[in-house]
mmCIF file of C-alpha atoms and ligand atoms in Angstrom:
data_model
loop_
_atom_site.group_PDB
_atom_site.id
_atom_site.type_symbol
_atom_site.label_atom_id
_atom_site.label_comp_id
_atom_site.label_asym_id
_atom_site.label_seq_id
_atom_site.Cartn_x
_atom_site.Cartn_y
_atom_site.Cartn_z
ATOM 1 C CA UNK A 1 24.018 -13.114 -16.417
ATOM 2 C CA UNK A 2 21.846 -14.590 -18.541
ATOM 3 C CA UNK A 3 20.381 -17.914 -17.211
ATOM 4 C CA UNK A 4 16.740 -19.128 -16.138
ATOM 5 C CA UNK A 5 16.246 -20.887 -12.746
ATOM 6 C CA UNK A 6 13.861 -22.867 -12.617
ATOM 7 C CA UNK A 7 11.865 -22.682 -9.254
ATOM 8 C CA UNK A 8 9.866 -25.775 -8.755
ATOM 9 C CA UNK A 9 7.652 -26.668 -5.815
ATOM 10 C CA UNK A 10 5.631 -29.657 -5.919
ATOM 11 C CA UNK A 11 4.718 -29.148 -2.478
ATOM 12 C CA UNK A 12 1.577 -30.617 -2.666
ATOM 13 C CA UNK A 13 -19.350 -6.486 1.205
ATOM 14 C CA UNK A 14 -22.133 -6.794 0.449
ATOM 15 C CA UNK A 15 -22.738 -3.289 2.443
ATOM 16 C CA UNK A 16 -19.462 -0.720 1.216
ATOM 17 C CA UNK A 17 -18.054 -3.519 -1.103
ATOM 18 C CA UNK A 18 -19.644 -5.096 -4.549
ATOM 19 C CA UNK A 19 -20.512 -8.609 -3.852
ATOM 20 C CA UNK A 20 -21.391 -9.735 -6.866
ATOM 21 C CA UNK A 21 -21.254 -13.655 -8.586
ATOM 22 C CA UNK A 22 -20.679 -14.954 -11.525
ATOM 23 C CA UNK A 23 -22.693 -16.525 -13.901
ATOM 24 C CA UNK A 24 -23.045 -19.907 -12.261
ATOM 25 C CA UNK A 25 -24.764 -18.691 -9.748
ATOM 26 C CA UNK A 26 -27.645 -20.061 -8.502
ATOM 27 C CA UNK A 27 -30.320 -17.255 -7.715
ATOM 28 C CA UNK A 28 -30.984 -18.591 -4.592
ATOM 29 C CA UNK A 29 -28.027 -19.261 -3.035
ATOM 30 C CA UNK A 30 -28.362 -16.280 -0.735
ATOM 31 C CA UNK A 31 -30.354 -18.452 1.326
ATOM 32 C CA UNK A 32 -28.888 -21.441 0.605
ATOM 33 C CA UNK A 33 -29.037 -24.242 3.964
ATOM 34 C CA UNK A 34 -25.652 -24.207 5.205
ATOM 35 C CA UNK A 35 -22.517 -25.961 4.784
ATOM 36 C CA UNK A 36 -22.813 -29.342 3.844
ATOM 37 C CA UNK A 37 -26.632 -28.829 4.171
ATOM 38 C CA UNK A 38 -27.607 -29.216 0.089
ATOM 39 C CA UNK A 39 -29.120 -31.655 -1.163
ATOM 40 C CA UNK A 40 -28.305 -31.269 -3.961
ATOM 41 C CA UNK A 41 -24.084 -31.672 -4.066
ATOM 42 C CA UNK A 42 -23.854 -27.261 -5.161
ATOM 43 C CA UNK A 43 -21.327 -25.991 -3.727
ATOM 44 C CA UNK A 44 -21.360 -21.922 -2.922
ATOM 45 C CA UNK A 45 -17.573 -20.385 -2.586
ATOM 46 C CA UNK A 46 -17.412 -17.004 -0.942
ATOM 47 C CA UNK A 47 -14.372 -15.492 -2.394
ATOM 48 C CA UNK A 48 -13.175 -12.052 -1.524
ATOM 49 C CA UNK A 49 -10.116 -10.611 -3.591
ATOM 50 C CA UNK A 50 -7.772 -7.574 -2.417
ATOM 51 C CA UNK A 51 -9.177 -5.478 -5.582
ATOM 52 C CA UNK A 52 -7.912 -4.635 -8.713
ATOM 53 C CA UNK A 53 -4.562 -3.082 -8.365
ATOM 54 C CA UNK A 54 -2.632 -4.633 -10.810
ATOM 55 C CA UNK A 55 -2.635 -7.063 -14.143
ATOM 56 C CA UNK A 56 -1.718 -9.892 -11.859
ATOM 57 C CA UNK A 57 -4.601 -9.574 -10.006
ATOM 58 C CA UNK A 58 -6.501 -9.180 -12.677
ATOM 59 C CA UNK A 59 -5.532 -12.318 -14.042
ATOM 60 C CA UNK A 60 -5.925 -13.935 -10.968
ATOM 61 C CA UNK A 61 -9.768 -12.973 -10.980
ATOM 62 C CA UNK A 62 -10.371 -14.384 -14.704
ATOM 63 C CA UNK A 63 -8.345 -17.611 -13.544
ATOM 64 C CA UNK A 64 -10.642 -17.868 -10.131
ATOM 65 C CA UNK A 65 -14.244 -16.932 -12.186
ATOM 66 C CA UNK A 66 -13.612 -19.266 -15.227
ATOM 67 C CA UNK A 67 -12.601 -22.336 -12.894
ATOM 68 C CA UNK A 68 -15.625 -22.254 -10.556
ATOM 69 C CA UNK A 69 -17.356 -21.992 -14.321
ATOM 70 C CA UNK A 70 -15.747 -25.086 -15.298
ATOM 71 C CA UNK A 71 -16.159 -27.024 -12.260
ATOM 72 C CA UNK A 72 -19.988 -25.928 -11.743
ATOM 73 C CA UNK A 73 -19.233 -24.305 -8.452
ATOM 74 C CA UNK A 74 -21.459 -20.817 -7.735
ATOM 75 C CA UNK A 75 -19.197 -18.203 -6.898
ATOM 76 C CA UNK A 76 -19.943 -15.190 -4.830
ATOM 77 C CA UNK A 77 -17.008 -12.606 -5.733
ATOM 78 C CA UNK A 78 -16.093 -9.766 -3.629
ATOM 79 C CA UNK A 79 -13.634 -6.723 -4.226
ATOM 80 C CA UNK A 80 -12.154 -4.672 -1.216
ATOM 81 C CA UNK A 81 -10.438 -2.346 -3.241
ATOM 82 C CA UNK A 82 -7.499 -3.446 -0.969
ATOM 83 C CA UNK A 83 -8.603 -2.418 2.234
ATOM 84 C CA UNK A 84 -8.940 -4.979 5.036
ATOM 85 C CA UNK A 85 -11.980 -3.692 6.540
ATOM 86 C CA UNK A 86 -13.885 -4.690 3.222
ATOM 87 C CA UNK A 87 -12.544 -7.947 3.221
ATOM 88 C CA UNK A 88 -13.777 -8.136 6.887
ATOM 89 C CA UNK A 89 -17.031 -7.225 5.955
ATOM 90 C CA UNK A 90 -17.178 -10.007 3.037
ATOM 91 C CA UNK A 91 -16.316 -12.465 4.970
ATOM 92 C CA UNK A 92 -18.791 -12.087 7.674
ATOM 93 C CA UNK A 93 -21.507 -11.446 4.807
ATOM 94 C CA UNK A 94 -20.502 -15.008 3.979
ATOM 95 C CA UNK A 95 -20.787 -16.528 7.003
ATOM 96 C CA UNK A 96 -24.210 -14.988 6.970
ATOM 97 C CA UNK A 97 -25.002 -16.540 3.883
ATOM 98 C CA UNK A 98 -24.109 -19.358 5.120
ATOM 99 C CA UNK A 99 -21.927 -20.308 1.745
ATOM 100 C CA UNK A 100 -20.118 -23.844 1.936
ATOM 101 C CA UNK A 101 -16.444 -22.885 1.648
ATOM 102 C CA UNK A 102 -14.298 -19.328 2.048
ATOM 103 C CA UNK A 103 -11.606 -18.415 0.731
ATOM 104 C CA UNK A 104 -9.883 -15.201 0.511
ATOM 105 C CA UNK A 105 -6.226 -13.647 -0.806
ATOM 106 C CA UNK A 106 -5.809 -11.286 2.468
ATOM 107 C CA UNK A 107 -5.182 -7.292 1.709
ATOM 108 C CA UNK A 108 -1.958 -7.351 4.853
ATOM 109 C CA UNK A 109 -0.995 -10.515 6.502
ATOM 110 C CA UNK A 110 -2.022 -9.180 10.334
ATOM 111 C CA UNK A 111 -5.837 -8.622 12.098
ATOM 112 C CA UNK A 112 -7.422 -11.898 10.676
ATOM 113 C CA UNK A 113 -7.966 -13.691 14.015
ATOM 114 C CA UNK A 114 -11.464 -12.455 15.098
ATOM 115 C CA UNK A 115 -13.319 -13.048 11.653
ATOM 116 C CA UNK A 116 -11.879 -16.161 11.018
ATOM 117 C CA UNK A 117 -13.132 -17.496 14.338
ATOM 118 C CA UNK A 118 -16.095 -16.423 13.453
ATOM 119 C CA UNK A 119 -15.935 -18.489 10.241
ATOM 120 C CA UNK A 120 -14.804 -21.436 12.012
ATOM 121 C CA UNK A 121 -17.520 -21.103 14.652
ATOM 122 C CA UNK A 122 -20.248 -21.203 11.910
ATOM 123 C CA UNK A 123 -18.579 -24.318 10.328
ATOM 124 C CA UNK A 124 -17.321 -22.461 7.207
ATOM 125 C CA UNK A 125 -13.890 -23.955 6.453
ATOM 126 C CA UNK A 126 -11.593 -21.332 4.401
ATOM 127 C CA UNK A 127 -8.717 -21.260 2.166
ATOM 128 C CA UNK A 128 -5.972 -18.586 1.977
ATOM 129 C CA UNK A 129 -4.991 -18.120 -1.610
ATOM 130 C CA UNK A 130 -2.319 -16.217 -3.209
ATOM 131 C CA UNK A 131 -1.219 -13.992 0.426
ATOM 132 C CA UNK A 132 -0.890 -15.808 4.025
ATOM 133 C CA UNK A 133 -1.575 -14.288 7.309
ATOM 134 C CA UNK A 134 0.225 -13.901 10.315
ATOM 135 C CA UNK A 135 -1.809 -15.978 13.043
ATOM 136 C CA UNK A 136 -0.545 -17.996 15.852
ATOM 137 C CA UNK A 137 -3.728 -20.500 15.083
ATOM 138 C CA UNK A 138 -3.053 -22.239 12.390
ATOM 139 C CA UNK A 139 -6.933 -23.975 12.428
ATOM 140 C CA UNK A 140 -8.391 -21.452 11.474
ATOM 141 C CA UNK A 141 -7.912 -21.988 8.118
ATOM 142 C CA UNK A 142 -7.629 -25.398 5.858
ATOM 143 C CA UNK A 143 -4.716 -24.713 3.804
ATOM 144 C CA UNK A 144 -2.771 -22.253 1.500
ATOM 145 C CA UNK A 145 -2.391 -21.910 -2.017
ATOM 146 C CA UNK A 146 -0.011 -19.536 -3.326
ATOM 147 C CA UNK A 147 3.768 -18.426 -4.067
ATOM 148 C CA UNK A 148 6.587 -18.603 -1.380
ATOM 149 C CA UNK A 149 7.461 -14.325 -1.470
ATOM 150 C CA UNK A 150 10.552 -15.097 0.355
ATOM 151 C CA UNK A 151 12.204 -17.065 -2.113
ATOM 152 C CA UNK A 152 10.695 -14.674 -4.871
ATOM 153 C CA UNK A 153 12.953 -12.039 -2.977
ATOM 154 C CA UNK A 154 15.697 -14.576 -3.001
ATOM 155 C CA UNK A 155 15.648 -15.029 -6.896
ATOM 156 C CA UNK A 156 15.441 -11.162 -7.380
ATOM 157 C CA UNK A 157 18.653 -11.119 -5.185
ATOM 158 C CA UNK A 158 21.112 -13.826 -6.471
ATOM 159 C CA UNK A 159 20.093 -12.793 -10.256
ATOM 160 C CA UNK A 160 21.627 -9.337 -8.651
ATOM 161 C CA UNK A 161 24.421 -10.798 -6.991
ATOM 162 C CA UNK A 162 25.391 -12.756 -9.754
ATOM 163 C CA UNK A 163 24.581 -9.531 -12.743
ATOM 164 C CA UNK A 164 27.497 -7.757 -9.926
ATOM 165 C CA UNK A 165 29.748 -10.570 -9.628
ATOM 166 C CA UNK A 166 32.878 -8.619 -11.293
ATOM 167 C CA UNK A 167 31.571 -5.114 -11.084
ATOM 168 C CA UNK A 168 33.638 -3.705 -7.256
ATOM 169 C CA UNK A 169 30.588 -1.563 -6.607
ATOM 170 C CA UNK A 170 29.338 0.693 -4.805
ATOM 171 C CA UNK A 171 25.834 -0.516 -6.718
ATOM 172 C CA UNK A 172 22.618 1.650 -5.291
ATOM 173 C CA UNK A 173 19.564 0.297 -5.298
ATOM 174 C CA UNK A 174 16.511 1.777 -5.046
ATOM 175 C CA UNK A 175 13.170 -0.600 -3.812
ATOM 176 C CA UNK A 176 9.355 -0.049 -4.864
ATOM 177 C CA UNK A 177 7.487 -2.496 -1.705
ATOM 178 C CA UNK A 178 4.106 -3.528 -2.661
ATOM 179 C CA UNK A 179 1.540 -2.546 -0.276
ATOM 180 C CA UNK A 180 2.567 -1.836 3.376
ATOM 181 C CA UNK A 181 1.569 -4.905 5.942
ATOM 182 C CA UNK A 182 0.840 -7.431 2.780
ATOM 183 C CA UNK A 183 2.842 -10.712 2.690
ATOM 184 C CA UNK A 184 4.151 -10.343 -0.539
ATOM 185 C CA UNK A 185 5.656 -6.995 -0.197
ATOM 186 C CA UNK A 186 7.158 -8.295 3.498
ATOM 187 C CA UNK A 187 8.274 -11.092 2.202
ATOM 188 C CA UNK A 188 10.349 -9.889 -1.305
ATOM 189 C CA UNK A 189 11.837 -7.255 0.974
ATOM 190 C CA UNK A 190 13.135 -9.486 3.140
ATOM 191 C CA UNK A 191 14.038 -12.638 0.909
ATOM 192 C CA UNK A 192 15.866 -10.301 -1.287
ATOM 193 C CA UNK A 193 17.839 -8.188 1.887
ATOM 194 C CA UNK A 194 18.543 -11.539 2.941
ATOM 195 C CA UNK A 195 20.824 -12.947 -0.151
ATOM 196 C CA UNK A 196 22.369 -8.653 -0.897
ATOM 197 C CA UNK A 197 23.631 -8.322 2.769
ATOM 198 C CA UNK A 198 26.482 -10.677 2.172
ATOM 199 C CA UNK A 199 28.344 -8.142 0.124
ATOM 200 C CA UNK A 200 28.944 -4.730 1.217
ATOM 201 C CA UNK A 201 28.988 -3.211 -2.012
ATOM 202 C CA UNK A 202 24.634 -3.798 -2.493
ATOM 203 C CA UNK A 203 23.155 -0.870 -0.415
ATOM 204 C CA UNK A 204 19.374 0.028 -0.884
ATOM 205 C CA UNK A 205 19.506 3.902 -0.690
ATOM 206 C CA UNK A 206 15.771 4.467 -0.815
ATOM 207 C CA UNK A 207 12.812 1.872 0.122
ATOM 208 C CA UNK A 208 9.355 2.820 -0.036
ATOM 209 C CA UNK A 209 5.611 1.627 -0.875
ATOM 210 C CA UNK A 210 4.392 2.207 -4.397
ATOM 211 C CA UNK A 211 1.285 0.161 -3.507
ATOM 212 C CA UNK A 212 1.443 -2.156 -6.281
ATOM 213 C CA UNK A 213 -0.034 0.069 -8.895
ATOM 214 C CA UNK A 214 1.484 1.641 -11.768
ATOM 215 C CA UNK A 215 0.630 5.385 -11.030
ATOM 216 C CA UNK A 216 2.239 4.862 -7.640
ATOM 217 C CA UNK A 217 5.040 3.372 -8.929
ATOM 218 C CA UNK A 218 5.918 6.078 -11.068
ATOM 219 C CA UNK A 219 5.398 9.253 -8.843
ATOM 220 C CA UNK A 220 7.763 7.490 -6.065
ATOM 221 C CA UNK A 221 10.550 6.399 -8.918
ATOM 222 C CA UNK A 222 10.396 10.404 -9.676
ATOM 223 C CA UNK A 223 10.810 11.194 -5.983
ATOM 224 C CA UNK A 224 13.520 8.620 -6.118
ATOM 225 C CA UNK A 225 14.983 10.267 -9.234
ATOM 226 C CA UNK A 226 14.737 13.779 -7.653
ATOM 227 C CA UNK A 227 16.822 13.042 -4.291
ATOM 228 C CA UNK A 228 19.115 10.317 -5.742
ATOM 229 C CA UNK A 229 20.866 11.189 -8.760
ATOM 230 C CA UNK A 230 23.108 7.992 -8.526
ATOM 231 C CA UNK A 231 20.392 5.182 -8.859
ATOM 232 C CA UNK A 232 22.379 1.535 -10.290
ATOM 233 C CA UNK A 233 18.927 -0.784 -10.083
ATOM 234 C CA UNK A 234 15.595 -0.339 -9.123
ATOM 235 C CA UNK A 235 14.068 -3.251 -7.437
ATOM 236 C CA UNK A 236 10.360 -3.413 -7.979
ATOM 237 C CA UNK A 237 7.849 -5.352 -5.654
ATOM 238 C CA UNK A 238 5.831 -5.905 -9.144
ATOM 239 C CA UNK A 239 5.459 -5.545 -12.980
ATOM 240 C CA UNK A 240 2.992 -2.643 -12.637
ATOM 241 C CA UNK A 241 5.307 -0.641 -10.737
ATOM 242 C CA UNK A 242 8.330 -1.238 -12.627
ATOM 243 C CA UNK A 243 5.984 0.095 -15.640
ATOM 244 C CA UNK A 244 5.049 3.140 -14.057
ATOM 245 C CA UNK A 245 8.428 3.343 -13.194
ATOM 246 C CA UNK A 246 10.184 3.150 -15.892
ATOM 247 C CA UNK A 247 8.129 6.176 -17.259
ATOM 248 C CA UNK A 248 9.760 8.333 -14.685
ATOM 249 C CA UNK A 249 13.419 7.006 -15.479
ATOM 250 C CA UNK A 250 12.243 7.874 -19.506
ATOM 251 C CA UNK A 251 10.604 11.249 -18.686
ATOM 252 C CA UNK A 252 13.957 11.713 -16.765
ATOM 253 C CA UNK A 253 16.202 11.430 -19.430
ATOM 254 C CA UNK A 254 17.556 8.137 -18.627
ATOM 255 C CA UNK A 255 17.663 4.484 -20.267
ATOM 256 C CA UNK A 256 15.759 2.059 -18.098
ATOM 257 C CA UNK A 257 17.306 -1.238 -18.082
ATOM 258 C CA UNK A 258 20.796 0.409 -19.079
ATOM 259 C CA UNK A 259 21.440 3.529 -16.651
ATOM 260 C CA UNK A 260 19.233 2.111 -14.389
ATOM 261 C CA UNK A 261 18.414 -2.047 -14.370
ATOM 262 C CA UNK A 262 15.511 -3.307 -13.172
ATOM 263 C CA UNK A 263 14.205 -5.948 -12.033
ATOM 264 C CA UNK A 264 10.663 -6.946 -11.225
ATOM 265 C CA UNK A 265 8.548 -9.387 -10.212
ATOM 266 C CA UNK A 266 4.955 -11.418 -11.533
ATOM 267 C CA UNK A 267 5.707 -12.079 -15.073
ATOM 268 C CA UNK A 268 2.602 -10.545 -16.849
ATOM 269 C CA UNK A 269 2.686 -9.692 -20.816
ATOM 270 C CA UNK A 270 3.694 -5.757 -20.611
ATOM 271 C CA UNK A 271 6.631 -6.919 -18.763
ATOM 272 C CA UNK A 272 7.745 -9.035 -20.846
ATOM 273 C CA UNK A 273 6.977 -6.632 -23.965
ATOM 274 C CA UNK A 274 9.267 -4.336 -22.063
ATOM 275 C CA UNK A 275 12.079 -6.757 -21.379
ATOM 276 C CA UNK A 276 12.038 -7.146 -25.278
ATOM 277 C CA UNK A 277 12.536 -3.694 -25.840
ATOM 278 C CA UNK A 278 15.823 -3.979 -22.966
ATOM 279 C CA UNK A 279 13.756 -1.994 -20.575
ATOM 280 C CA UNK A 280 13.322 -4.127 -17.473
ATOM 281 C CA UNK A 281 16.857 -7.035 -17.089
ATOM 282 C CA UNK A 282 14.961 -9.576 -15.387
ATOM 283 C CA UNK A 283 11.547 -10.878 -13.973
ATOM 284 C CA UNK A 284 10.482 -13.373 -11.171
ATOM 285 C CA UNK A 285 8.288 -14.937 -12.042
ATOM 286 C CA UNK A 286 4.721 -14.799 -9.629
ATOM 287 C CA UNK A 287 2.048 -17.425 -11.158
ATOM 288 C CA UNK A 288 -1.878 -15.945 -10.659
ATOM 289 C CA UNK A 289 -3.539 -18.699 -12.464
ATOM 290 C CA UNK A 290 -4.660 -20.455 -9.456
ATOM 291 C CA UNK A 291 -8.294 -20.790 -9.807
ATOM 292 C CA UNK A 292 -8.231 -24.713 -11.360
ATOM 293 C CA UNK A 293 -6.417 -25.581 -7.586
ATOM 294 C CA UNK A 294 -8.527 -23.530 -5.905
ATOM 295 C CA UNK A 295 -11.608 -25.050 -6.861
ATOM 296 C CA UNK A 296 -9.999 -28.427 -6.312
ATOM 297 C CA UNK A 297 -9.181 -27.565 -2.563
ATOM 298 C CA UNK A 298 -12.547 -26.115 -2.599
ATOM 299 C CA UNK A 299 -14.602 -29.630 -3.358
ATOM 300 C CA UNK A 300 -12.277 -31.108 -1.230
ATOM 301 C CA UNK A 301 -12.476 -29.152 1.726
ATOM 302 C CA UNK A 302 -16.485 -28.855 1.015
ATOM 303 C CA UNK A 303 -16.759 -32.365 1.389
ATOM 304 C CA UNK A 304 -14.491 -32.620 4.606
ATOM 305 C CA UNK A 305 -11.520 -34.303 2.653
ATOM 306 C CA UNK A 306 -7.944 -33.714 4.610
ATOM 307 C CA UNK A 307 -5.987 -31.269 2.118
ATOM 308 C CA UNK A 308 -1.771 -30.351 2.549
ATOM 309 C CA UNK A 309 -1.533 -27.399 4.377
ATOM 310 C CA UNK A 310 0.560 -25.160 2.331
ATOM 311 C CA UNK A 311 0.373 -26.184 -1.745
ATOM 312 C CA UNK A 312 3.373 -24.161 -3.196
ATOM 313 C CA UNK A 313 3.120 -22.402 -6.946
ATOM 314 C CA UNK A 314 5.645 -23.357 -9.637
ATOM 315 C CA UNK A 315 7.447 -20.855 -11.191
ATOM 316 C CA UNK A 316 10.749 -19.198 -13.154
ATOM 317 C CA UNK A 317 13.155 -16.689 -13.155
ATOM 318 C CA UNK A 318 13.252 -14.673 -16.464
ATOM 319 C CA UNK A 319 16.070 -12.811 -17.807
ATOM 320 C CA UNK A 320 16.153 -10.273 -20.826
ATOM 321 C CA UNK A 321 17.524 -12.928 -22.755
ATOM 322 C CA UNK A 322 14.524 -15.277 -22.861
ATOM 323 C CA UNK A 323 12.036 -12.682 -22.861
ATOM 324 C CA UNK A 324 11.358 -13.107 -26.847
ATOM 325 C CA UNK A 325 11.194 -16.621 -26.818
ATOM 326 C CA UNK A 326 9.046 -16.479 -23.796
ATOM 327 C CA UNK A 327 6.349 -14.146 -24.729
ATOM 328 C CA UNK A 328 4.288 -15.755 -27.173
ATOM 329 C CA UNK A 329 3.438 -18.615 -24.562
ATOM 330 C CA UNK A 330 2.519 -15.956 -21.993
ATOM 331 C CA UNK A 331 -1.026 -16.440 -20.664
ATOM 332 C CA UNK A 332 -1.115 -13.400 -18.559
HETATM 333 O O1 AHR B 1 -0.107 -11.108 -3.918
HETATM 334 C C1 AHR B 1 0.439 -11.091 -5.197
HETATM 335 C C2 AHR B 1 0.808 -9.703 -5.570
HETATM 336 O O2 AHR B 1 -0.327 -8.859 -5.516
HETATM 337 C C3 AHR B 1 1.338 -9.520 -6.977
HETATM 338 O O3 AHR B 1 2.697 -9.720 -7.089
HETATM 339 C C4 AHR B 1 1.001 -8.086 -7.226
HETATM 340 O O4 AHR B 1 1.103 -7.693 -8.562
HETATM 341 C C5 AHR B 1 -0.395 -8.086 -6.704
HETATM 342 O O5 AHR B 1 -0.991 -6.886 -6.614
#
């Protein structure tokens, strides 16, 4: 069913981790006065990212570093190589450094409390960007910036549904979840289980965590492939696992996007390469370029403006069909 849905939303370590800043940086900063303390008007963001597991991310972290660039704010970067106790630790390095704002794209959505207290204690007001967490306290952070997962899921499902619409079934689906505990993997699970339970024929024979990473992705699609020899659609969490997937449905013998369709979520270029060549049938899309809002929520919230407290992403739905016209204008 070819079609494009347009999703709109104008909703307005330092000890085991890297902490490391980019080139705006001020040398000092490490021992800069406090929040809202400089004289000067510099503001110092403390931003610690899940890691590197994936080209979205990736992107994500070149969108982030060249906005605080552009808007002259110093940036101290952190990576937790997607573990939550890193991210823990960054954070409360932060708060020692006393940096003006935080804001952080959490590893799982749970176990936040304590450290943002701590945050909010000292004064530091933070941002969640890209993944929310799962707190009953809803001051302890400013505001959110990022994707709704839900309907993400929702989009993967109805361009399913509506792909089925005249086929009687049974269709078997197999599901690649993101990493266990994170929002985004939650979320597309359920957003998509939500819209396939209406029709009995949509059963998900085998669910499990590929982690978001392409390697992962492609030694549970062959585990998939080894007990399920009737497989209709895989439904990836993200791009990089549908990639490393569809290696395993190649190296199996079959034709990805024919004997098995798939459909995948984020949007990034090898995706969309892929959906040329009629392996993957349809992307959501999942936009990473959030660093120019970021920094605006940043000044803002550094200079104890009131900000919305959820600012939704716009994005599309992509199917095979508008992949070619599509790619060039790709930025990610
Ligand atoms: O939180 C966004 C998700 O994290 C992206 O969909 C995935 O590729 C990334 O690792």
């Amino acid at each position: 069913m070819a079609r494009r849905t347009a999703v709109l939303a104008g909703i307005a370590l330092i000890a085991s981790t890297a902490l490391t800043a980019c080139s705006t940086e001020n040398p000092d900063s490490g021992t800069a006065p406090g929040p809202g303390a400089k004289p000067d008007g510099e503001i110092v963001l403390g931003f610690a990212q899940v890691g590197a597991e994936s080209g979205w991310r990736t992107a994500n972290t070149k969108s982030v570093q060249e906005a605080a660039k552009k808007a002259g704010i110093t940036l101290k970067f952190s990576d937790a190589q997607q573990k939550q106790e890193n991210q823990i630790k960054a954070i409360r390095t932060f708060i020692q450094q006393r940096v003006d704002v935080i804001a952080f794209s959490p590893v799982v959505e749970s176990g936040w409390d304590t450290v943002l207290k701590e945050a909010k204690d000292a004064g530091i007001p933070v941002i969640l960007t890209d993944r929310a967490v799962d707190t009953q306290d809803t001051s302890l952070y400013k505001t959110f910036l990022g994707s709704d997962f839900v309907k993400e899921g929702r989009s993967a499902g109805e361009w399913l549904t509506a792909e089925y619409a005249d086929d009687k079934g049974p269709v078997n689906i197999v599901e690649l979840q993101g990493t266990t505990g994170s929002a985004p993997a939650n979320d597309r699970k359920a957003g998509f289980a939500e819209v396939i339970k209406g029709d009995g024929k949509f059963e998900v024979i085998a669910s499990q965590t590929g982690d978001f990473t392409r390697a992962k992705g492609k030694e549970v699609m062959q585990a998939f492939l080894k007990s399920h020899k009737d497989i209709d659609v895989l439904y990836a969490h993200n791009d990089d696992m549908a990639l490393g997937a569809i290696q395993a449905i190649e190296e199996a013998g079959k034709q990805p996007g024919k004997d098995i369709k798939v459909i995948s979520v984020d949007g990034i270029k090898d995706a969309f390469v892929a959906m040329t060549q009629g392996k993957i049938n349809v992307v959501v899309e999942c936009n990473p370029l959030l660093g120019d809002q970021l920094m605006d929520l940043t000044e803002k919230v550094a200079a104890g403006e009131d900000v919305p407290a959820r600012v939704e992403t716009e994005e599309g739905v992509f199917p095979q069909a508008e992949a070619e016209a599509a790619l060039p204008g790709r930025r990610y």
